[in-house]
mmCIF file of C-alpha atoms in Angstrom:
data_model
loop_
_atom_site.group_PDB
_atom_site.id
_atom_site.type_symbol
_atom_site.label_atom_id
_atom_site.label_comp_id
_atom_site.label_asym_id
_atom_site.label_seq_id
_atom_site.Cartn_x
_atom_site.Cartn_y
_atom_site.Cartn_z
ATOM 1 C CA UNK A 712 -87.338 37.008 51.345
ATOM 2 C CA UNK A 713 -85.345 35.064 48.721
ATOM 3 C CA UNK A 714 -82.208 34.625 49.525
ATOM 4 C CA UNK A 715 -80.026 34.109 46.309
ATOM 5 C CA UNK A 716 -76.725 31.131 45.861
ATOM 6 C CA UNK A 717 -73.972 32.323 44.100
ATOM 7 C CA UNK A 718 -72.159 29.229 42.321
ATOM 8 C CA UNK A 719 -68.568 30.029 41.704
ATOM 9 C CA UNK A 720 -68.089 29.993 37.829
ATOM 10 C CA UNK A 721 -66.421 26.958 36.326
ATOM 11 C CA UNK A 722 -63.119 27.381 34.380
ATOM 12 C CA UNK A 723 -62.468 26.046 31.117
ATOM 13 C CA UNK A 724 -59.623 23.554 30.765
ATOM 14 C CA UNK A 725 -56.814 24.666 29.586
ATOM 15 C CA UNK A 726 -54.668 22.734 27.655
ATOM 16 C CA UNK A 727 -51.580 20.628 29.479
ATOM 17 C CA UNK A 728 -48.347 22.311 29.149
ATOM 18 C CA UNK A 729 -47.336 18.719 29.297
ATOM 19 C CA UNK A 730 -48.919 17.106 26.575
ATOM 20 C CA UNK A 731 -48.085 19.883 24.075
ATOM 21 C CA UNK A 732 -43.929 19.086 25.259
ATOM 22 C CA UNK A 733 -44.346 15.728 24.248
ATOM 23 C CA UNK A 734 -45.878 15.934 21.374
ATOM 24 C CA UNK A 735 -43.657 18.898 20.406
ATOM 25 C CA UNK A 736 -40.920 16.518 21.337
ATOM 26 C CA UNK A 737 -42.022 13.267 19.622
ATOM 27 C CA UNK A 738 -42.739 15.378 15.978
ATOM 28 C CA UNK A 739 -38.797 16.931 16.694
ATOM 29 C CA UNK A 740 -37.155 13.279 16.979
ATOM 30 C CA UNK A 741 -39.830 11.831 13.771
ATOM 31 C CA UNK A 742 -37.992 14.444 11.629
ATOM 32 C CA UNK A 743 -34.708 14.107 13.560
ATOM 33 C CA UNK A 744 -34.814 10.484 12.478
ATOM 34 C CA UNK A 745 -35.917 11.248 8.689
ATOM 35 C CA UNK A 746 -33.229 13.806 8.530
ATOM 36 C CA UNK A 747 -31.107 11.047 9.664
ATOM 37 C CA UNK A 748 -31.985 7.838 7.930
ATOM 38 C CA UNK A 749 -32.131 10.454 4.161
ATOM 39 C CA UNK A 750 -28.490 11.631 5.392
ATOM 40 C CA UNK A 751 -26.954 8.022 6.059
ATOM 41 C CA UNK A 752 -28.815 6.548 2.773
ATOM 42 C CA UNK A 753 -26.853 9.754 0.340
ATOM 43 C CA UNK A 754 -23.768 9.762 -1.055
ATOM 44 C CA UNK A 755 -22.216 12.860 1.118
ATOM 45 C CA UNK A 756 -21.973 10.182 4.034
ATOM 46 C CA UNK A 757 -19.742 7.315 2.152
ATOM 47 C CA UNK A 758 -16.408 7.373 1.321
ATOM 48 C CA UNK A 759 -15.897 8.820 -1.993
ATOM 49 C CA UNK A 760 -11.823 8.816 -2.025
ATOM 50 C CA UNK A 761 -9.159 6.748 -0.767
ATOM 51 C CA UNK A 762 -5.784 8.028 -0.780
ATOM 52 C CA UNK A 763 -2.751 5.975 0.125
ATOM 53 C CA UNK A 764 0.690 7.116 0.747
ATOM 54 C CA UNK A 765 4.236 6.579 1.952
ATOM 55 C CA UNK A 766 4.289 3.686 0.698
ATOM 56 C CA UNK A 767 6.896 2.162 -1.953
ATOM 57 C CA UNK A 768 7.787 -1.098 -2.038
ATOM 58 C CA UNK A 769 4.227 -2.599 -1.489
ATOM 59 C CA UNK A 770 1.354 -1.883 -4.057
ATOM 60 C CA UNK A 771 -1.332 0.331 -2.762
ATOM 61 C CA UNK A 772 -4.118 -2.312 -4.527
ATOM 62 C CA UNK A 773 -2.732 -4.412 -1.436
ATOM 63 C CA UNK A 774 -2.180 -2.019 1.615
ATOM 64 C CA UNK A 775 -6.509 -1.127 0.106
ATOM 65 C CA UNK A 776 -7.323 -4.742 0.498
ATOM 66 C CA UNK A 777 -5.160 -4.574 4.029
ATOM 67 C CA UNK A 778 -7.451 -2.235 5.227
ATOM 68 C CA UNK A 779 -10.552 -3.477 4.107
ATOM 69 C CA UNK A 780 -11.676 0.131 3.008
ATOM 70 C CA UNK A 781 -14.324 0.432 -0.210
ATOM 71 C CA UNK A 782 -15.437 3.478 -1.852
ATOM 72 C CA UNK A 783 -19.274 3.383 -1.283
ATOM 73 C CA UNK A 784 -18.647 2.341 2.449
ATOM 74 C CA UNK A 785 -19.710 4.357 5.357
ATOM 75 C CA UNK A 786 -18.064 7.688 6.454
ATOM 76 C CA UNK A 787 -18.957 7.021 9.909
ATOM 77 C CA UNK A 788 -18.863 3.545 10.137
ATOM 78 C CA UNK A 789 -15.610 2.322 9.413
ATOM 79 C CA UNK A 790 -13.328 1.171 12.318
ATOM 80 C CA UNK A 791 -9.661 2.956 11.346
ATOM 81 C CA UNK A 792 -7.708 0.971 14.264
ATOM 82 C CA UNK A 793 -8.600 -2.115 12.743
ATOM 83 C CA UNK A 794 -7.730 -1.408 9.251
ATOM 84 C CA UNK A 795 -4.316 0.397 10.815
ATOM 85 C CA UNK A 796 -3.725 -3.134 12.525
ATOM 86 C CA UNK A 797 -4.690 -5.499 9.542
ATOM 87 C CA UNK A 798 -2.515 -3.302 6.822
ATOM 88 C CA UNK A 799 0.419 -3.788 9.999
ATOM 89 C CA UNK A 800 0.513 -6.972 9.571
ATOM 90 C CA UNK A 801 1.725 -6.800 5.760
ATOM 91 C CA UNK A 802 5.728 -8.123 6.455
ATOM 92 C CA UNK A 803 7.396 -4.865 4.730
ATOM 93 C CA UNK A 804 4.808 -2.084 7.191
ATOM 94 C CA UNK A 805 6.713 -0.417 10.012
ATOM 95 C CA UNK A 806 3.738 1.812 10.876
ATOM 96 C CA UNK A 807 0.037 2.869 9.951
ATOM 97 C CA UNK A 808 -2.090 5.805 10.397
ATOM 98 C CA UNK A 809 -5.420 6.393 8.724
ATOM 99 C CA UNK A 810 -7.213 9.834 8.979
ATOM 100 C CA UNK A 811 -10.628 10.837 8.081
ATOM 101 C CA UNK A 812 -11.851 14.077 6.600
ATOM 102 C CA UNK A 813 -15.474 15.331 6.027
ATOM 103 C CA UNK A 814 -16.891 14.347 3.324
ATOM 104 C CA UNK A 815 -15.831 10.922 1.944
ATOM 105 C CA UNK A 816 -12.135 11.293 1.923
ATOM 106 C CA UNK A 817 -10.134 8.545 3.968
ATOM 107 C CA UNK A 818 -5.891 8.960 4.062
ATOM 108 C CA UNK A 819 -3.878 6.030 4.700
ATOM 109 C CA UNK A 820 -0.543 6.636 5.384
ATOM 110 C CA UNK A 821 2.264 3.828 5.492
ATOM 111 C CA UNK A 822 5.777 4.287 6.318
ATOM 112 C CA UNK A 823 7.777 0.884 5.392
ATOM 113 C CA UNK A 824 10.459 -0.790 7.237
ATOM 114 C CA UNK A 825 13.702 1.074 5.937
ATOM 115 C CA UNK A 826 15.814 -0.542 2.649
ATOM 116 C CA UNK A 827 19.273 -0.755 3.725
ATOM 117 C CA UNK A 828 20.259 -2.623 0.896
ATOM 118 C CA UNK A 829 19.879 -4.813 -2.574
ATOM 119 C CA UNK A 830 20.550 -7.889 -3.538
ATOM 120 C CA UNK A 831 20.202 -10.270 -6.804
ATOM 121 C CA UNK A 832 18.795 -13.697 -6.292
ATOM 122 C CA UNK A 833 19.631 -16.928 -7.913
ATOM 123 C CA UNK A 834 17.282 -15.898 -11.127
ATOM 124 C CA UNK A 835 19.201 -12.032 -11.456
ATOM 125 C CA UNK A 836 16.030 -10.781 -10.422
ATOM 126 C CA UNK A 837 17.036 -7.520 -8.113
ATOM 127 C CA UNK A 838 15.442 -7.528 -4.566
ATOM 128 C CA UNK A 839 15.242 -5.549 -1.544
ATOM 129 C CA UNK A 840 16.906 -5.673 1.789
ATOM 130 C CA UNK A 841 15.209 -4.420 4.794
ATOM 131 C CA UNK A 842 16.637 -3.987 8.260
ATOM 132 C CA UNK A 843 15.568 -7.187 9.786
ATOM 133 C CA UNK A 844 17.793 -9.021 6.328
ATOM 134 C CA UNK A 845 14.801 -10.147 4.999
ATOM 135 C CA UNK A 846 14.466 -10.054 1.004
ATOM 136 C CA UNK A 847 11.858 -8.873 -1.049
ATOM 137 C CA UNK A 848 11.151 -8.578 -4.805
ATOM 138 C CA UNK A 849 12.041 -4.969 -6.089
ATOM 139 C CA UNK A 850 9.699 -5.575 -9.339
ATOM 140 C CA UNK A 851 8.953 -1.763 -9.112
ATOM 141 C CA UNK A 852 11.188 0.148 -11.178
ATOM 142 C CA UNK A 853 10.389 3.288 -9.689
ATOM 143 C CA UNK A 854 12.496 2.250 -6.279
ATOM 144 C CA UNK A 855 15.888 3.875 -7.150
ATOM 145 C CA UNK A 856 19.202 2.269 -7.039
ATOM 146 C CA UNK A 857 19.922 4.632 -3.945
ATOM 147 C CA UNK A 858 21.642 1.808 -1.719
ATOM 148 C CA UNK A 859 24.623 -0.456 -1.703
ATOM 149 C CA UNK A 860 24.413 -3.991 -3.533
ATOM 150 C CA UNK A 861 25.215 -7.216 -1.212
ATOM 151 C CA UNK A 862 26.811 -9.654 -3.265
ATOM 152 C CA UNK A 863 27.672 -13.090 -2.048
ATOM 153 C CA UNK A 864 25.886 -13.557 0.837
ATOM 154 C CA UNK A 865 23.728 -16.488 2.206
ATOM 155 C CA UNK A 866 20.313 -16.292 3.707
ATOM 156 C CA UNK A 867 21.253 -18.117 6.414
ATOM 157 C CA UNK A 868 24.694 -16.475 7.038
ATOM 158 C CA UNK A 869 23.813 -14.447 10.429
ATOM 159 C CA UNK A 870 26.320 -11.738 9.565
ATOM 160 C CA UNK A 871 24.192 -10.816 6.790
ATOM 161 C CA UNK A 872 21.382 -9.896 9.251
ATOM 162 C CA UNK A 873 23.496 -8.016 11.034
ATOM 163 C CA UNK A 874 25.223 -5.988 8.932
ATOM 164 C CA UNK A 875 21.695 -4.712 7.520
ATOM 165 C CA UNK A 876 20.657 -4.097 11.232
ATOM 166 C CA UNK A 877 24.200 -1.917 11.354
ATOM 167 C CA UNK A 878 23.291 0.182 7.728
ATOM 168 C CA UNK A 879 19.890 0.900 8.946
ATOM 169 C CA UNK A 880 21.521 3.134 11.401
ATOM 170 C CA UNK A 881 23.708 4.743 9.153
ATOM 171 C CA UNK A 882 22.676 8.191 7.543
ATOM 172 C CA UNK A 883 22.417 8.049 4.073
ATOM 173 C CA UNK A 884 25.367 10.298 2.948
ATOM 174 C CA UNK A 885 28.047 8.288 4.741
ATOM 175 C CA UNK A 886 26.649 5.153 2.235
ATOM 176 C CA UNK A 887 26.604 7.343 -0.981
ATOM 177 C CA UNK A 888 30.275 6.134 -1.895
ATOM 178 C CA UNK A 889 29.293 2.513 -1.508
ATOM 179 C CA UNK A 890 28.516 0.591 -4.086
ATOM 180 C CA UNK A 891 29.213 -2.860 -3.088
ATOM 181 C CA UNK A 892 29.648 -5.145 -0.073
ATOM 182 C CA UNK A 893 30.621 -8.496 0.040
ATOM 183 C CA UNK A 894 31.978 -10.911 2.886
ATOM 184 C CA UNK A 895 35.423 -11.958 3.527
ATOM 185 C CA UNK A 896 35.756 -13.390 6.556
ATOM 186 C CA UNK A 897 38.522 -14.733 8.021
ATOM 187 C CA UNK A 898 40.083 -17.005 10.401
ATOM 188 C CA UNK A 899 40.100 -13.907 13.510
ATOM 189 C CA UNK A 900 36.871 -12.345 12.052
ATOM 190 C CA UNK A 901 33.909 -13.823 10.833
ATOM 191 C CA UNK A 902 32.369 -10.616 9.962
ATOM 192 C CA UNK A 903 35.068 -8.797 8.220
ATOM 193 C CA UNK A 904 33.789 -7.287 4.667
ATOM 194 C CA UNK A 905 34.938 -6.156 1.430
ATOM 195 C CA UNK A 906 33.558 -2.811 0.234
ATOM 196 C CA UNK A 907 33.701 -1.084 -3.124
ATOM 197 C CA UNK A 908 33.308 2.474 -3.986
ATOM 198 C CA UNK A 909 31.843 4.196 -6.827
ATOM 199 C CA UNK A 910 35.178 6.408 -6.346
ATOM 200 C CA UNK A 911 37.372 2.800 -7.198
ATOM 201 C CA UNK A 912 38.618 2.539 -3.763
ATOM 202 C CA UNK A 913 38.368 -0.745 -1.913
ATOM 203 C CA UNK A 914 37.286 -0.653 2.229
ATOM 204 C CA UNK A 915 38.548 -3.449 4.237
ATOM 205 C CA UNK A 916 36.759 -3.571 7.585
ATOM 206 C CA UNK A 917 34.603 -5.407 10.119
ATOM 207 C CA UNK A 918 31.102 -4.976 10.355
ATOM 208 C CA UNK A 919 31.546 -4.199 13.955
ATOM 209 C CA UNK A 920 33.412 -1.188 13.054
ATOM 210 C CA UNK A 921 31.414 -0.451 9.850
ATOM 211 C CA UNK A 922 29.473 2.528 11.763
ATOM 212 C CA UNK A 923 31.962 4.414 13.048
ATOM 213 C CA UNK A 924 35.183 3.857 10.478
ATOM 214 C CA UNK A 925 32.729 5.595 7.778
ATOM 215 C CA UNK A 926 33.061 8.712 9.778
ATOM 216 C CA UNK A 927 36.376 9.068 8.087
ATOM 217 C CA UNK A 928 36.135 6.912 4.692
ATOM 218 C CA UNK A 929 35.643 10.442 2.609
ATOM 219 C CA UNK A 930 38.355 12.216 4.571
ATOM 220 C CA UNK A 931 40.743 9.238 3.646
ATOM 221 C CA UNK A 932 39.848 9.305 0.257
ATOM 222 C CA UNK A 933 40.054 13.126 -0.200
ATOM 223 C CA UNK A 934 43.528 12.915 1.521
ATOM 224 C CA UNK A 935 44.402 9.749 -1.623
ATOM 225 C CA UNK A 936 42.943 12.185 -4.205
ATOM 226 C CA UNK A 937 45.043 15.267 -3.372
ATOM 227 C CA UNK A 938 48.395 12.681 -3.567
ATOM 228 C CA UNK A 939 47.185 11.611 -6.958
ATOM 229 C CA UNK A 940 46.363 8.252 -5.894
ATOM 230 C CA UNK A 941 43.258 7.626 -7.773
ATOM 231 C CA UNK A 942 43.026 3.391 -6.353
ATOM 232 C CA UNK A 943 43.801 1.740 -3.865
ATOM 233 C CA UNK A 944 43.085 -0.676 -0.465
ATOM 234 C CA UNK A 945 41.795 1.279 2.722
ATOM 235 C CA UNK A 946 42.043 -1.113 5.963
ATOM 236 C CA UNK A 947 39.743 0.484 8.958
ATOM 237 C CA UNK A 948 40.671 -2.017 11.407
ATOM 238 C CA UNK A 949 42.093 -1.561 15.568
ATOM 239 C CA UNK A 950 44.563 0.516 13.464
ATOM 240 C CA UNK A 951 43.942 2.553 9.339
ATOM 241 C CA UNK A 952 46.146 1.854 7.188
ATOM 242 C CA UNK A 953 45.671 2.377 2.893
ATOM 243 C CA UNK A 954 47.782 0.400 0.242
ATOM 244 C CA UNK A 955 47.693 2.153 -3.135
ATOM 245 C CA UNK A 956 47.130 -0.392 -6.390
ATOM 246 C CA UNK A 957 49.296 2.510 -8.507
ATOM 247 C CA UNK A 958 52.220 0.155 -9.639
ATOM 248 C CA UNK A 959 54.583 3.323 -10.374
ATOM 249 C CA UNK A 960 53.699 4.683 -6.787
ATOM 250 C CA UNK A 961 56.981 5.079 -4.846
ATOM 251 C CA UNK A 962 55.053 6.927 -1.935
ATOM 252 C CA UNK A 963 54.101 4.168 0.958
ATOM 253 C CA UNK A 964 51.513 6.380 2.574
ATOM 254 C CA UNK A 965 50.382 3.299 4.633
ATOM 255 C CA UNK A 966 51.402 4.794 7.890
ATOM 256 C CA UNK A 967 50.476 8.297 7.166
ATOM 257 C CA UNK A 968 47.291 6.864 6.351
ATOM 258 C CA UNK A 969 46.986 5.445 9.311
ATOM 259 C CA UNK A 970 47.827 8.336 11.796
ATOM 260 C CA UNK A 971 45.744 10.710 9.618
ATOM 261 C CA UNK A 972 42.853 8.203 10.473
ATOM 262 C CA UNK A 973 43.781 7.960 14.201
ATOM 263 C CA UNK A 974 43.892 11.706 14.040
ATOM 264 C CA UNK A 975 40.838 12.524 12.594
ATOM 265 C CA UNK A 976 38.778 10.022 14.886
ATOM 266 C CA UNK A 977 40.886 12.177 18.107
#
């Protein structure tokens, strides 16, 4: 009798799962890195604008060199908090903020330390005062005459720093009057002032008061205007007191002056 073997049938191969992932995965990264290197090499990834704003007194050709920003450079490549801190070191920057917005556009935004002031150097060229009383050429005749004009006043005279520190905390409409400030110190105080008005009234005061006695300056003058006394002197010292340039004024409002001033500051 024959006695028959059964041998177990022999299974194909089958492919490796594995294999096929990596391959799968090496082709996905190949055009991953096609897609990549076509995307970074075209013109929707580089900077195609740069706008810059805020800024006044200092040319936007040099806040763009600042930065060191080109059109044509990389989108994604360009470091913003080093341009913000090169463009801060330009003398008349307070602050800097760049922004970036998909595609190409790049925003840099200045704000400037704040004019408190102008001034005319030796040459009658007209200039700019900044808070910190440092100067700078107002060649751009777009910057409006929107401030007072120091007259008189020495670089090195430390009142004049002051005083700018002073009007750089002083809202805008209490200055609208002003036209003109000049020193005249004396022998008790080295940094009383002169003031002019665009109204023809004259301020005599300290800079140490300066902030607060312009509270009142427009009250004062309203209360001179409704006397009919169209010029005169207006002391804001310790005490107010006005002195009226009218020759044919009889009225000697100086005290009334004064306690309307008191008043109005109670």
């Amino acid at each position: 009798m024959s006695m028959q073997v059964k041998v177990p049938a022999i299974k194909p191969e089958r492919p490796s799962k594995k294999g096929s992932r990596k391959v799968i995965l090496l082709l996905v990264v190949f055009f991953l890195t096609v897609l990549a290197i076509l995307f970074f090499q075209s013109s929707i990834s580089k900077i195609t604008v740069i706008e810059i704003t805020g800024n006044e007194m200092v040319d936007s050709e040099q806040i763009g060199q600042a930065s060191n920003i080109r059109v044509g450079d990389s989108f994604f490549l360009i470091d913003a908090r080093k341009s913000a801190d090169s463009i801060g070191e330009l003398r008349m920057i307070e602050s800097v903020q760049i922004t970036k917005r998909f595609p190409g556009q790049v925003t840099i935004t200045v704000q400037e330390h704040k004019r408190v002031a102008f001034q005319i150097n030796a040459a009658g060229e007209r200039e700019v005062l900044l808070a910190d009383g440092s100067s700078h050429p107002a060649k751009d005749e777009s910057i409006p005459l929107d401030k007072p004009i120091m007259t008189g006043w020495m670089d090195d005279n430390p009142m004049k720093a002051k005083l700018c520190s002073i009007l750089a905390d002083i809202a805008d409409p209490m200055l609208a009057d002003i036209s003109e400030i000049v020193p005249d110190p004396s022998a008790a105080y080295e940094d009383k002032i002169r003031i002019y008005t665009k109204s023809q009234y004259e301020v005599s005061t300290r800079i140490e008061f300066l902030q607060e006695k312009l509270q009142y300056l427009d009250v004062m003058i309203a209360e001179w205007k409704e006397q009919n006394i169209h010029s005169g002197e207006l002391i804001l010292m310790e005490q107010d007191r006005g002195i009226p340039f009218e020759i044919d004024s009889k009225k000697d409002i100086s005290k009334d002056s004064g306690k309307q001033g008191e008043a109005k500051k109670r």
